[in-house]
């Protein structure tokens, strides 16, 4: 289609992988549809009205040297009214009425040998205003365990550009739930805010981690495993917990913790 929506719909889509991959196509899909508001393009904005991928099989790989097969080169950014970039380039405003992805995602880390498979994946995202909130919901199964994520980034432009902004998330794995309310960014992963975790379902958590269900002793989490506190994740990867309360069965622990990962073992 050309007007008023500039769009395309395609069946049996195949997208080639990085030249160093041996996993076949990076993306396969039964159907792909994308539509852009043609009128908005004349104003320098990209308003995506439809983005739908059905029957998706997506393979994300990280090479042993750290390269990702999703890295296409260049830099991306979002901002109200366009964002000035070095060399005079202007990144257009991007908004998204609705995006829906359905299918399966496999993540491979060749440095560690880790393989994570998300089955029955359903993702929906909305970004009505580049300077407003980004909302995302995702549902999937990992190792047979149900997984869900609800995310709201209060400043989409900052979040998508890797800067820190308002962020609330709720993730569930089986009967376990983790909530975060504060500020965060994704490049690199950083955050500060209130963390609440109710780890009621050890079987689901162990399945996600690819581990056997731990046999915790009474008093150290056999029945109750709750955590609340103010958490900070720095760009260096260190984790800091303040005003924390940990409930392990009938035991209640209060205090603070600092965890670093830059040595031969966590400290």
PDB file of C-alpha atoms in Angstrom:
ATOM      1  CA  UNK A   1       0.000   0.000   0.000  1.00  0.00           C
ATOM      2  CA  UNK A   2       1.106   3.601  -0.660  1.00  0.00           C
ATOM      3  CA  UNK A   3      -1.484   6.004   0.770  1.00  0.00           C
ATOM      4  CA  UNK A   4      -2.493   6.896   3.479  1.00  0.00           C
ATOM      5  CA  UNK A   5      -0.389   4.068   4.910  1.00  0.00           C
ATOM      6  CA  UNK A   6       2.932   3.270   3.302  1.00  0.00           C
ATOM      7  CA  UNK A   7       3.160  -0.427   4.012  1.00  0.00           C
ATOM      8  CA  UNK A   8       3.972  -3.939   3.001  1.00  0.00           C
ATOM      9  CA  UNK A   9       2.773  -7.409   3.963  1.00  0.00           C
ATOM     10  CA  UNK A  10       4.854 -10.475   3.124  1.00  0.00           C
ATOM     11  CA  UNK A  11       4.528 -14.224   3.584  1.00  0.00           C
ATOM     12  CA  UNK A  12       7.295 -16.732   4.391  1.00  0.00           C
ATOM     13  CA  UNK A  13       9.904 -14.134   5.373  1.00  0.00           C
ATOM     14  CA  UNK A  14      13.584 -15.041   5.700  1.00  0.00           C
ATOM     15  CA  UNK A  15      16.304 -12.706   6.964  1.00  0.00           C
ATOM     16  CA  UNK A  16      19.928 -13.815   6.615  1.00  0.00           C
ATOM     17  CA  UNK A  17      22.147 -14.186   9.654  1.00  0.00           C
ATOM     18  CA  UNK A  18      25.580 -12.679  10.307  1.00  0.00           C
ATOM     19  CA  UNK A  19      28.279 -14.167   8.083  1.00  0.00           C
ATOM     20  CA  UNK A  20      29.986 -15.765  11.113  1.00  0.00           C
ATOM     21  CA  UNK A  21      26.855 -17.642  12.243  1.00  0.00           C
ATOM     22  CA  UNK A  22      26.182 -21.304  11.489  1.00  0.00           C
ATOM     23  CA  UNK A  23      22.584 -21.300  12.767  1.00  0.00           C
ATOM     24  CA  UNK A  24      20.781 -20.573   9.500  1.00  0.00           C
ATOM     25  CA  UNK A  25      18.506 -17.520   9.033  1.00  0.00           C
ATOM     26  CA  UNK A  26      18.407 -14.959  11.826  1.00  0.00           C
ATOM     27  CA  UNK A  27      14.664 -14.492  11.342  1.00  0.00           C
ATOM     28  CA  UNK A  28      11.944 -16.615   9.793  1.00  0.00           C
ATOM     29  CA  UNK A  29       8.283 -15.650   9.912  1.00  0.00           C
ATOM     30  CA  UNK A  30       5.046 -16.934   8.431  1.00  0.00           C
ATOM     31  CA  UNK A  31       3.839 -13.370   7.942  1.00  0.00           C
ATOM     32  CA  UNK A  32       5.286  -9.883   8.350  1.00  0.00           C
ATOM     33  CA  UNK A  33       3.288  -6.654   8.107  1.00  0.00           C
ATOM     34  CA  UNK A  34       4.549  -3.120   8.591  1.00  0.00           C
ATOM     35  CA  UNK A  35       2.745   0.164   7.946  1.00  0.00           C
ATOM     36  CA  UNK A  36       3.948   3.767   8.249  1.00  0.00           C
ATOM     37  CA  UNK A  37       1.750   6.877   8.195  1.00  0.00           C
ATOM     38  CA  UNK A  38       2.721   8.449   4.867  1.00  0.00           C
ATOM     39  CA  UNK A  39       1.504  11.938   5.797  1.00  0.00           C
ATOM     40  CA  UNK A  40       3.667  12.068   8.927  1.00  0.00           C
ATOM     41  CA  UNK A  41       6.787  11.406   6.854  1.00  0.00           C
ATOM     42  CA  UNK A  42       6.478  14.850   5.250  1.00  0.00           C
ATOM     43  CA  UNK A  43       6.800  16.375   8.728  1.00  0.00           C
ATOM     44  CA  UNK A  44      10.004  14.466   9.423  1.00  0.00           C
ATOM     45  CA  UNK A  45       8.368  11.913  11.720  1.00  0.00           C
ATOM     46  CA  UNK A  46       8.114   8.150  11.422  1.00  0.00           C
ATOM     47  CA  UNK A  47       4.761   6.994  12.769  1.00  0.00           C
ATOM     48  CA  UNK A  48       4.565   3.219  12.587  1.00  0.00           C
ATOM     49  CA  UNK A  49       0.886   2.318  12.560  1.00  0.00           C
ATOM     50  CA  UNK A  50       1.324  -1.444  12.314  1.00  0.00           C
ATOM     51  CA  UNK A  51       4.169  -3.827  13.046  1.00  0.00           C
ATOM     52  CA  UNK A  52       3.155  -7.481  13.209  1.00  0.00           C
ATOM     53  CA  UNK A  53       5.273 -10.609  12.994  1.00  0.00           C
ATOM     54  CA  UNK A  54       3.417 -13.934  13.098  1.00  0.00           C
ATOM     55  CA  UNK A  55       4.927 -17.418  13.273  1.00  0.00           C
ATOM     56  CA  UNK A  56       8.300 -15.930  14.141  1.00  0.00           C
ATOM     57  CA  UNK A  57      11.476 -17.931  14.698  1.00  0.00           C
ATOM     58  CA  UNK A  58      14.197 -15.507  15.800  1.00  0.00           C
ATOM     59  CA  UNK A  59      17.791 -16.522  16.603  1.00  0.00           C
ATOM     60  CA  UNK A  60      19.908 -14.047  18.560  1.00  0.00           C
ATOM     61  CA  UNK A  61      23.586 -14.922  18.898  1.00  0.00           C
ATOM     62  CA  UNK A  62      26.545 -13.449  20.694  1.00  0.00           C
ATOM     63  CA  UNK A  63      29.888 -14.546  19.246  1.00  0.00           C
ATOM     64  CA  UNK A  64      32.795 -15.586  21.454  1.00  0.00           C
ATOM     65  CA  UNK A  65      34.378 -12.164  20.832  1.00  0.00           C
ATOM     66  CA  UNK A  66      31.230 -10.333  22.025  1.00  0.00           C
ATOM     67  CA  UNK A  67      29.696  -9.438  18.652  1.00  0.00           C
ATOM     68  CA  UNK A  68      25.923  -9.760  18.333  1.00  0.00           C
ATOM     69  CA  UNK A  69      24.251 -10.930  15.153  1.00  0.00           C
ATOM     70  CA  UNK A  70      21.688  -8.128  15.660  1.00  0.00           C
ATOM     71  CA  UNK A  71      24.371  -5.413  15.348  1.00  0.00           C
ATOM     72  CA  UNK A  72      23.915  -3.842  11.933  1.00  0.00           C
ATOM     73  CA  UNK A  73      26.325  -0.921  12.378  1.00  0.00           C
ATOM     74  CA  UNK A  74      25.629   2.780  12.907  1.00  0.00           C
ATOM     75  CA  UNK A  75      23.802   4.339  15.836  1.00  0.00           C
ATOM     76  CA  UNK A  76      20.109   4.701  16.569  1.00  0.00           C
ATOM     77  CA  UNK A  77      18.387   7.413  18.567  1.00  0.00           C
ATOM     78  CA  UNK A  78      14.966   8.891  19.213  1.00  0.00           C
ATOM     79  CA  UNK A  79      13.938  12.381  20.198  1.00  0.00           C
ATOM     80  CA  UNK A  80      11.152  14.901  19.954  1.00  0.00           C
ATOM     81  CA  UNK A  81      11.446  17.023  16.797  1.00  0.00           C
ATOM     82  CA  UNK A  82      14.467  15.085  15.557  1.00  0.00           C
ATOM     83  CA  UNK A  83      17.813  14.635  17.251  1.00  0.00           C
ATOM     84  CA  UNK A  84      20.971  16.293  16.019  1.00  0.00           C
ATOM     85  CA  UNK A  85      23.864  13.886  15.552  1.00  0.00           C
ATOM     86  CA  UNK A  86      27.545  14.411  14.792  1.00  0.00           C
ATOM     87  CA  UNK A  87      28.119  15.322  11.157  1.00  0.00           C
ATOM     88  CA  UNK A  88      24.736  17.063  10.878  1.00  0.00           C
ATOM     89  CA  UNK A  89      22.638  13.904  10.668  1.00  0.00           C
ATOM     90  CA  UNK A  90      19.135  14.120  12.113  1.00  0.00           C
ATOM     91  CA  UNK A  91      17.374  11.111  13.575  1.00  0.00           C
ATOM     92  CA  UNK A  92      13.608  11.391  12.953  1.00  0.00           C
ATOM     93  CA  UNK A  93      10.903  11.165  15.565  1.00  0.00           C
ATOM     94  CA  UNK A  94       9.694   7.566  15.797  1.00  0.00           C
ATOM     95  CA  UNK A  95       6.350   6.519  17.303  1.00  0.00           C
ATOM     96  CA  UNK A  96       4.626   3.175  17.355  1.00  0.00           C
ATOM     97  CA  UNK A  97       0.860   2.748  17.506  1.00  0.00           C
ATOM     98  CA  UNK A  98       1.120  -0.985  18.156  1.00  0.00           C
ATOM     99  CA  UNK A  99       3.582  -3.795  17.599  1.00  0.00           C
ATOM    100  CA  UNK A 100       2.803  -7.483  18.017  1.00  0.00           C
ATOM    101  CA  UNK A 101       5.314 -10.329  17.827  1.00  0.00           C
ATOM    102  CA  UNK A 102       4.348 -13.992  18.091  1.00  0.00           C
ATOM    103  CA  UNK A 103       6.578 -17.039  17.873  1.00  0.00           C
ATOM    104  CA  UNK A 104       9.830 -18.395  19.271  1.00  0.00           C
ATOM    105  CA  UNK A 105      13.165 -16.829  20.228  1.00  0.00           C
ATOM    106  CA  UNK A 106      16.477 -18.618  20.774  1.00  0.00           C
ATOM    107  CA  UNK A 107      19.411 -16.815  22.391  1.00  0.00           C
ATOM    108  CA  UNK A 108      22.886 -18.347  22.030  1.00  0.00           C
ATOM    109  CA  UNK A 109      25.995 -17.119  23.827  1.00  0.00           C
ATOM    110  CA  UNK A 110      28.992 -18.775  22.195  1.00  0.00           C
ATOM    111  CA  UNK A 111      31.342 -17.404  24.871  1.00  0.00           C
ATOM    112  CA  UNK A 112      29.596 -19.292  27.677  1.00  0.00           C
ATOM    113  CA  UNK A 113      27.744 -22.012  25.760  1.00  0.00           C
ATOM    114  CA  UNK A 114      24.451 -20.794  27.248  1.00  0.00           C
ATOM    115  CA  UNK A 115      21.285 -21.427  25.239  1.00  0.00           C
ATOM    116  CA  UNK A 116      17.939 -19.882  26.225  1.00  0.00           C
ATOM    117  CA  UNK A 117      14.723 -20.718  24.360  1.00  0.00           C
ATOM    118  CA  UNK A 118      11.520 -18.675  24.658  1.00  0.00           C
ATOM    119  CA  UNK A 119       8.561 -20.691  23.390  1.00  0.00           C
ATOM    120  CA  UNK A 120       5.005 -19.434  22.786  1.00  0.00           C
ATOM    121  CA  UNK A 121       6.276 -15.857  22.867  1.00  0.00           C
ATOM    122  CA  UNK A 122       3.745 -13.033  22.643  1.00  0.00           C
ATOM    123  CA  UNK A 123       5.000  -9.442  22.779  1.00  0.00           C
ATOM    124  CA  UNK A 124       2.987  -6.254  22.472  1.00  0.00           C
ATOM    125  CA  UNK A 125       4.500  -2.744  22.554  1.00  0.00           C
ATOM    126  CA  UNK A 126       3.143   0.786  22.232  1.00  0.00           C
ATOM    127  CA  UNK A 127       4.884   4.156  21.902  1.00  0.00           C
ATOM    128  CA  UNK A 128       2.315   6.866  21.185  1.00  0.00           C
ATOM    129  CA  UNK A 129       4.736   9.783  21.718  1.00  0.00           C
ATOM    130  CA  UNK A 130       8.521   9.714  21.386  1.00  0.00           C
ATOM    131  CA  UNK A 131       8.750  11.960  24.461  1.00  0.00           C
ATOM    132  CA  UNK A 132       6.165   9.923  26.363  1.00  0.00           C
ATOM    133  CA  UNK A 133       6.005   6.427  27.844  1.00  0.00           C
ATOM    134  CA  UNK A 134       6.904   3.143  26.211  1.00  0.00           C
ATOM    135  CA  UNK A 135       4.827   0.172  27.356  1.00  0.00           C
ATOM    136  CA  UNK A 136       5.702  -3.440  26.697  1.00  0.00           C
ATOM    137  CA  UNK A 137       4.132  -6.725  27.740  1.00  0.00           C
ATOM    138  CA  UNK A 138       5.609 -10.133  27.036  1.00  0.00           C
ATOM    139  CA  UNK A 139       4.508 -13.685  27.753  1.00  0.00           C
ATOM    140  CA  UNK A 140       6.510 -16.852  27.050  1.00  0.00           C
ATOM    141  CA  UNK A 141       7.496 -20.278  28.334  1.00  0.00           C
ATOM    142  CA  UNK A 142      11.082 -21.139  29.270  1.00  0.00           C
ATOM    143  CA  UNK A 143      11.929 -24.771  29.962  1.00  0.00           C
ATOM    144  CA  UNK A 144       8.200 -25.391  30.350  1.00  0.00           C
ATOM    145  CA  UNK A 145       7.800 -22.634  32.949  1.00  0.00           C
ATOM    146  CA  UNK A 146       5.528 -19.618  32.293  1.00  0.00           C
ATOM    147  CA  UNK A 147       7.316 -16.267  32.173  1.00  0.00           C
ATOM    148  CA  UNK A 148       5.762 -12.788  31.968  1.00  0.00           C
ATOM    149  CA  UNK A 149       7.086  -9.231  31.843  1.00  0.00           C
ATOM    150  CA  UNK A 150       5.280  -5.899  32.081  1.00  0.00           C
ATOM    151  CA  UNK A 151       7.471  -2.841  31.505  1.00  0.00           C
ATOM    152  CA  UNK A 152       6.788   0.893  31.400  1.00  0.00           C
ATOM    153  CA  UNK A 153       9.522   3.390  30.585  1.00  0.00           C
ATOM    154  CA  UNK A 154       8.303   6.891  31.422  1.00  0.00           C
ATOM    155  CA  UNK A 155      10.657   8.630  28.960  1.00  0.00           C
ATOM    156  CA  UNK A 156      10.847   6.523  25.818  1.00  0.00           C
ATOM    157  CA  UNK A 157      13.423   8.764  24.115  1.00  0.00           C
ATOM    158  CA  UNK A 158      15.851   8.386  27.019  1.00  0.00           C
ATOM    159  CA  UNK A 159      15.214   4.672  27.420  1.00  0.00           C
ATOM    160  CA  UNK A 160      15.673   3.769  23.759  1.00  0.00           C
ATOM    161  CA  UNK A 161      18.799   5.928  23.515  1.00  0.00           C
ATOM    162  CA  UNK A 162      20.328   4.085  26.484  1.00  0.00           C
ATOM    163  CA  UNK A 163      19.943   6.949  28.958  1.00  0.00           C
ATOM    164  CA  UNK A 164      18.477   6.614  32.457  1.00  0.00           C
ATOM    165  CA  UNK A 165      14.800   7.448  32.888  1.00  0.00           C
ATOM    166  CA  UNK A 166      11.697   6.460  34.898  1.00  0.00           C
ATOM    167  CA  UNK A 167      11.162   2.712  34.793  1.00  0.00           C
ATOM    168  CA  UNK A 168       8.710   0.271  36.369  1.00  0.00           C
ATOM    169  CA  UNK A 169       8.723  -3.459  35.725  1.00  0.00           C
ATOM    170  CA  UNK A 170       7.030  -6.587  37.002  1.00  0.00           C
ATOM    171  CA  UNK A 171       8.366 -10.010  36.054  1.00  0.00           C
ATOM    172  CA  UNK A 172       6.788 -13.316  37.004  1.00  0.00           C
ATOM    173  CA  UNK A 173       8.092 -16.855  36.716  1.00  0.00           C
ATOM    174  CA  UNK A 174       5.475 -19.367  37.725  1.00  0.00           C
ATOM    175  CA  UNK A 175       4.385 -18.277  41.198  1.00  0.00           C
ATOM    176  CA  UNK A 176       7.406 -16.011  41.766  1.00  0.00           C
ATOM    177  CA  UNK A 177       7.237 -12.264  41.150  1.00  0.00           C
ATOM    178  CA  UNK A 178       9.851  -9.486  41.071  1.00  0.00           C
ATOM    179  CA  UNK A 179       8.845  -5.794  40.986  1.00  0.00           C
ATOM    180  CA  UNK A 180      11.024  -2.725  40.373  1.00  0.00           C
ATOM    181  CA  UNK A 181       9.974   0.919  40.597  1.00  0.00           C
ATOM    182  CA  UNK A 182      12.563   3.612  39.981  1.00  0.00           C
ATOM    183  CA  UNK A 183      14.891   4.716  37.199  1.00  0.00           C
ATOM    184  CA  UNK A 184      16.834   2.625  34.714  1.00  0.00           C
ATOM    185  CA  UNK A 185      18.603   2.319  31.378  1.00  0.00           C
ATOM    186  CA  UNK A 186      19.599  -0.487  29.030  1.00  0.00           C
ATOM    187  CA  UNK A 187      22.949   0.477  27.482  1.00  0.00           C
ATOM    188  CA  UNK A 188      24.595  -0.540  29.721  1.00  0.00           C
ATOM    189  CA  UNK A 189      22.005  -2.011  32.126  1.00  0.00           C
ATOM    190  CA  UNK A 190      21.743   0.394  35.086  1.00  0.00           C
ATOM    191  CA  UNK A 191      19.068   1.215  37.614  1.00  0.00           C
ATOM    192  CA  UNK A 192      18.133   2.566  41.004  1.00  0.00           C
ATOM    193  CA  UNK A 193      14.857   2.171  42.828  1.00  0.00           C
ATOM    194  CA  UNK A 194      12.690  -0.020  45.010  1.00  0.00           C
ATOM    195  CA  UNK A 195      12.922  -3.774  44.563  1.00  0.00           C
ATOM    196  CA  UNK A 196      10.403  -6.315  45.863  1.00  0.00           C
ATOM    197  CA  UNK A 197      10.782 -10.035  45.231  1.00  0.00           C
ATOM    198  CA  UNK A 198       8.565 -12.907  46.331  1.00  0.00           C
ATOM    199  CA  UNK A 199      10.356 -16.082  45.245  1.00  0.00           C
ATOM    200  CA  UNK A 200       7.561 -18.506  46.051  1.00  0.00           C
ATOM    201  CA  UNK A 201       8.074 -20.847  43.089  1.00  0.00           C
ATOM    202  CA  UNK A 202      11.553 -22.381  43.250  1.00  0.00           C
ATOM    203  CA  UNK A 203      10.733 -24.921  40.550  1.00  0.00           C
ATOM    204  CA  UNK A 204      10.012 -22.183  38.002  1.00  0.00           C
ATOM    205  CA  UNK A 205      13.146 -20.236  38.935  1.00  0.00           C
ATOM    206  CA  UNK A 206      15.345 -23.315  38.753  1.00  0.00           C
ATOM    207  CA  UNK A 207      13.887 -24.194  35.361  1.00  0.00           C
ATOM    208  CA  UNK A 208      14.695 -20.711  34.032  1.00  0.00           C
ATOM    209  CA  UNK A 209      18.274 -21.016  35.293  1.00  0.00           C
ATOM    210  CA  UNK A 210      18.686 -24.549  33.946  1.00  0.00           C
ATOM    211  CA  UNK A 211      19.325 -25.905  37.449  1.00  0.00           C
ATOM    212  CA  UNK A 212      17.934 -28.603  39.684  1.00  0.00           C
ATOM    213  CA  UNK A 213      15.460 -27.413  42.307  1.00  0.00           C
ATOM    214  CA  UNK A 214      17.568 -26.645  45.408  1.00  0.00           C
ATOM    215  CA  UNK A 215      16.722 -28.449  48.655  1.00  0.00           C
ATOM    216  CA  UNK A 216      16.856 -25.484  51.030  1.00  0.00           C
ATOM    217  CA  UNK A 217      16.910 -26.201  54.771  1.00  0.00           C
ATOM    218  CA  UNK A 218      14.285 -24.899  57.169  1.00  0.00           C
ATOM    219  CA  UNK A 219      15.163 -21.358  58.237  1.00  0.00           C
ATOM    220  CA  UNK A 220      17.052 -20.610  55.017  1.00  0.00           C
ATOM    221  CA  UNK A 221      14.156 -20.444  52.576  1.00  0.00           C
ATOM    222  CA  UNK A 222      12.431 -23.808  52.462  1.00  0.00           C
ATOM    223  CA  UNK A 223       8.969 -22.177  52.659  1.00  0.00           C
ATOM    224  CA  UNK A 224       9.340 -18.372  52.496  1.00  0.00           C
ATOM    225  CA  UNK A 225      11.797 -16.381  50.361  1.00  0.00           C
ATOM    226  CA  UNK A 226      11.014 -12.644  50.215  1.00  0.00           C
ATOM    227  CA  UNK A 227      13.268  -9.635  49.603  1.00  0.00           C
ATOM    228  CA  UNK A 228      12.570  -5.900  49.806  1.00  0.00           C
ATOM    229  CA  UNK A 229      14.953  -2.983  49.611  1.00  0.00           C
ATOM    230  CA  UNK A 230      16.436  -0.077  47.668  1.00  0.00           C
ATOM    231  CA  UNK A 231      18.690  -1.374  44.914  1.00  0.00           C
ATOM    232  CA  UNK A 232      21.307   0.232  42.651  1.00  0.00           C
ATOM    233  CA  UNK A 233      22.915  -1.444  39.629  1.00  0.00           C
ATOM    234  CA  UNK A 234      25.880   0.591  38.357  1.00  0.00           C
ATOM    235  CA  UNK A 235      27.339   0.786  34.865  1.00  0.00           C
ATOM    236  CA  UNK A 236      30.371  -1.120  36.188  1.00  0.00           C
ATOM    237  CA  UNK A 237      28.068  -4.038  37.036  1.00  0.00           C
ATOM    238  CA  UNK A 238      28.214  -3.733  40.828  1.00  0.00           C
ATOM    239  CA  UNK A 239      25.013  -4.255  42.823  1.00  0.00           C
ATOM    240  CA  UNK A 240      24.136  -2.277  45.972  1.00  0.00           C
ATOM    241  CA  UNK A 241      21.255  -2.956  48.361  1.00  0.00           C
ATOM    242  CA  UNK A 242      20.134  -0.597  51.129  1.00  0.00           C
ATOM    243  CA  UNK A 243      17.416  -0.754  53.811  1.00  0.00           C
ATOM    244  CA  UNK A 244      16.930  -4.365  52.871  1.00  0.00           C
ATOM    245  CA  UNK A 245      14.645  -6.871  54.569  1.00  0.00           C
ATOM    246  CA  UNK A 246      15.031 -10.567  53.762  1.00  0.00           C
ATOM    247  CA  UNK A 247      12.477 -13.106  54.986  1.00  0.00           C
ATOM    248  CA  UNK A 248      13.621 -16.737  55.085  1.00  0.00           C
ATOM    249  CA  UNK A 249      10.923 -18.858  56.700  1.00  0.00           C
ATOM    250  CA  UNK A 250      10.649 -17.554  60.295  1.00  0.00           C
ATOM    251  CA  UNK A 251      13.945 -15.627  60.072  1.00  0.00           C
ATOM    252  CA  UNK A 252      14.035 -11.913  59.304  1.00  0.00           C
ATOM    253  CA  UNK A 253      17.293 -10.294  58.244  1.00  0.00           C
ATOM    254  CA  UNK A 254      17.779  -6.527  57.874  1.00  0.00           C
ATOM    255  CA  UNK A 255      20.778  -4.655  56.566  1.00  0.00           C
ATOM    256  CA  UNK A 256      22.705  -3.668  53.457  1.00  0.00           C
ATOM    257  CA  UNK A 257      24.899  -5.349  50.872  1.00  0.00           C
ATOM    258  CA  UNK A 258      27.410  -4.433  48.167  1.00  0.00           C
ATOM    259  CA  UNK A 259      28.268  -7.025  45.529  1.00  0.00           C
ATOM    260  CA  UNK A 260      30.994  -6.657  42.898  1.00  0.00           C
ATOM    261  CA  UNK A 261      31.768  -8.985  40.002  1.00  0.00           C
ATOM    262  CA  UNK A 262      35.052  -7.564  38.662  1.00  0.00           C
ATOM    263  CA  UNK A 263      37.342 -10.024  40.447  1.00  0.00           C
ATOM    264  CA  UNK A 264      37.985 -13.749  40.095  1.00  0.00           C
ATOM    265  CA  UNK A 265      34.760 -14.353  42.045  1.00  0.00           C
ATOM    266  CA  UNK A 266      31.876 -12.220  43.361  1.00  0.00           C
ATOM    267  CA  UNK A 267      32.715 -10.197  46.482  1.00  0.00           C
TER     268      UNK A 267
END
